[in-house]
Amino acid sequence: QVQPVESGGGQVQAGGSLRLSCAVSGNSNGISTVAWYRQTPGEQRDLVATIMGESTNYAESAKGRFTISRDNANTVSLQMNSLKPEDTAVYYCNVLWFGMHYWGKGTLVTVSS
């Protein structure tokens, strides 16, 4: 089993930047896909970005502003630039490991106007 732990959330002004990290504890061997999701109260949890091997994909709302990358063998980051108030949400890391999905507890991002 693996356990993702998110960090890096906080409060920023519109136009600012944050860098979120997903640290994966346990046996990280065999992880093929890491994804960032976000969720606001009363809304569904939406996919923001994924990294699968060398390939990355982004939601339309994140494209051009967010970048997902591997920092090391156990950490995946989400660099968020030009933040907007509508980016305010709890951001979750999801790890696919041998066909099983593992979720972190989330980190809160608040963007103020």
Short mmCIF file of C-alpha atoms in Angstrom, two decimals:
data_model
loop_
_atom_site.label_atom_id
_atom_site.label_comp_id
_atom_site.label_asym_id
_atom_site.label_seq_id
_atom_site.Cartn_x
_atom_site.Cartn_y
_atom_site.Cartn_z
CA GLN A 1 0.00 0.00 0.00
CA VAL A 2 0.96 3.63 -0.48
CA GLN A 3 -0.21 6.80 1.28
CA PRO A 4 -0.16 10.20 -0.44
CA VAL A 5 0.28 13.28 1.76
CA GLU A 6 -0.39 16.74 0.30
CA SER A 7 1.26 19.96 1.41
CA GLY A 8 1.80 23.52 0.21
CA GLY A 9 -1.72 24.91 0.39
CA GLY A 10 -2.45 28.35 1.75
CA GLN A 11 -4.00 31.73 1.02
CA VAL A 12 -2.77 33.93 -1.81
CA GLN A 13 -3.95 36.97 -3.73
CA ALA A 14 -5.30 36.63 -7.24
CA GLY A 15 -2.43 36.44 -9.69
CA GLY A 16 -0.13 34.80 -7.16
CA SER A 17 1.45 31.35 -7.14
CA LEU A 18 1.54 28.24 -5.00
CA ARG A 19 3.39 24.96 -5.29
CA LEU A 20 1.64 21.87 -3.98
CA SER A 21 3.50 18.66 -3.21
CA CYS A 22 2.28 15.08 -3.01
CA ALA A 23 4.66 12.91 -0.99
CA VAL A 24 4.00 9.19 -1.31
CA SER A 25 4.92 7.06 1.69
CA GLY A 26 5.27 3.29 1.69
CA ASN A 27 6.32 1.31 -1.35
CA SER A 28 6.28 3.72 -4.27
CA ASN A 29 7.52 1.11 -6.74
CA GLY A 30 4.91 0.38 -9.37
CA ILE A 31 3.18 3.78 -9.27
CA SER A 32 2.15 4.51 -12.83
CA THR A 33 -0.15 7.52 -12.51
CA VAL A 34 -0.43 10.45 -10.11
CA ALA A 35 -3.28 12.93 -10.39
CA TRP A 36 -4.35 16.15 -8.72
CA TYR A 37 -8.06 16.75 -8.12
CA ARG A 38 -9.89 19.63 -6.48
CA GLN A 39 -13.24 20.02 -4.78
CA THR A 40 -15.30 22.91 -3.43
CA PRO A 41 -18.23 22.48 -1.01
CA GLY A 42 -21.32 21.17 -2.78
CA GLU A 43 -19.39 20.37 -5.96
CA GLN A 44 -17.99 17.17 -7.41
CA ARG A 45 -14.32 16.36 -7.21
CA ASP A 46 -12.78 17.43 -10.53
CA LEU A 47 -9.59 16.30 -12.20
CA VAL A 48 -6.96 19.04 -12.50
CA ALA A 49 -3.85 17.33 -13.87
CA THR A 50 -2.28 13.90 -14.32
CA ILE A 51 1.21 12.57 -14.90
CA MET A 52 1.62 9.10 -16.41
CA GLY A 53 5.20 8.18 -17.14
CA GLU A 54 6.47 11.05 -19.25
CA SER A 55 3.00 12.18 -20.30
CA THR A 56 0.99 14.94 -18.64
CA ASN A 57 -2.60 16.07 -19.07
CA TYR A 58 -4.49 19.09 -17.77
CA ALA A 59 -8.03 20.22 -17.33
CA GLU A 60 -8.91 23.12 -19.60
CA SER A 61 -9.12 25.45 -16.61
CA ALA A 62 -5.55 24.57 -15.58
CA LYS A 63 -3.90 24.50 -18.99
CA GLY A 64 -1.21 27.15 -19.40
CA ARG A 65 -1.19 28.04 -15.69
CA PHE A 66 -0.52 24.77 -13.83
CA THR A 67 2.36 22.33 -14.25
CA ILE A 68 2.53 18.81 -12.82
CA SER A 69 5.97 17.23 -12.45
CA ARG A 70 8.02 14.63 -10.57
CA ASP A 71 10.45 16.16 -8.08
CA ASN A 72 11.97 12.83 -7.05
CA ALA A 73 11.07 9.17 -6.77
CA ASN A 74 8.49 9.82 -4.05
CA THR A 75 7.16 13.30 -4.75
CA VAL A 76 4.93 14.86 -7.40
CA SER A 77 4.32 18.61 -7.44
CA LEU A 78 1.70 20.92 -8.90
CA GLN A 79 3.01 24.39 -9.68
CA MET A 80 0.09 26.82 -9.85
CA ASN A 81 0.63 30.26 -11.37
CA SER A 82 -1.71 33.14 -12.17
CA LEU A 83 -4.17 31.90 -9.58
CA LYS A 84 -7.79 32.99 -9.79
CA PRO A 85 -10.49 33.10 -7.09
CA GLU A 86 -12.24 30.21 -8.85
CA ASP A 87 -9.17 28.06 -8.14
CA THR A 88 -10.15 28.09 -4.46
CA ALA A 89 -10.70 24.48 -3.40
CA VAL A 90 -9.34 21.57 -1.44
CA TYR A 91 -6.73 19.89 -3.62
CA TYR A 92 -6.30 16.12 -3.42
CA CYS A 93 -3.54 13.84 -4.64
CA ASN A 94 -4.53 10.47 -6.10
CA VAL A 95 -2.07 7.65 -6.77
CA LEU A 96 -2.70 4.63 -8.98
CA TRP A 97 -0.68 1.67 -7.69
CA PHE A 98 -1.17 -1.82 -9.14
CA GLY A 99 -4.74 -1.05 -10.13
CA MET A 100 -5.71 0.53 -6.79
CA HIS A 101 -6.45 4.21 -6.13
CA TYR A 102 -5.08 5.91 -3.01
CA TRP A 103 -6.18 9.36 -1.84
CA GLY A 104 -4.55 11.95 0.34
CA LYS A 105 -6.52 14.00 2.86
CA GLY A 106 -6.23 17.20 0.84
CA THR A 107 -4.72 20.66 1.23
CA LEU A 108 -6.74 23.89 1.12
CA VAL A 109 -6.00 26.58 -1.44
CA THR A 110 -7.72 29.96 -1.02
CA VAL A 111 -7.32 32.69 -3.64
CA SER A 112 -8.53 36.14 -2.60
CA SER A 113 -9.61 38.98 -4.88
#
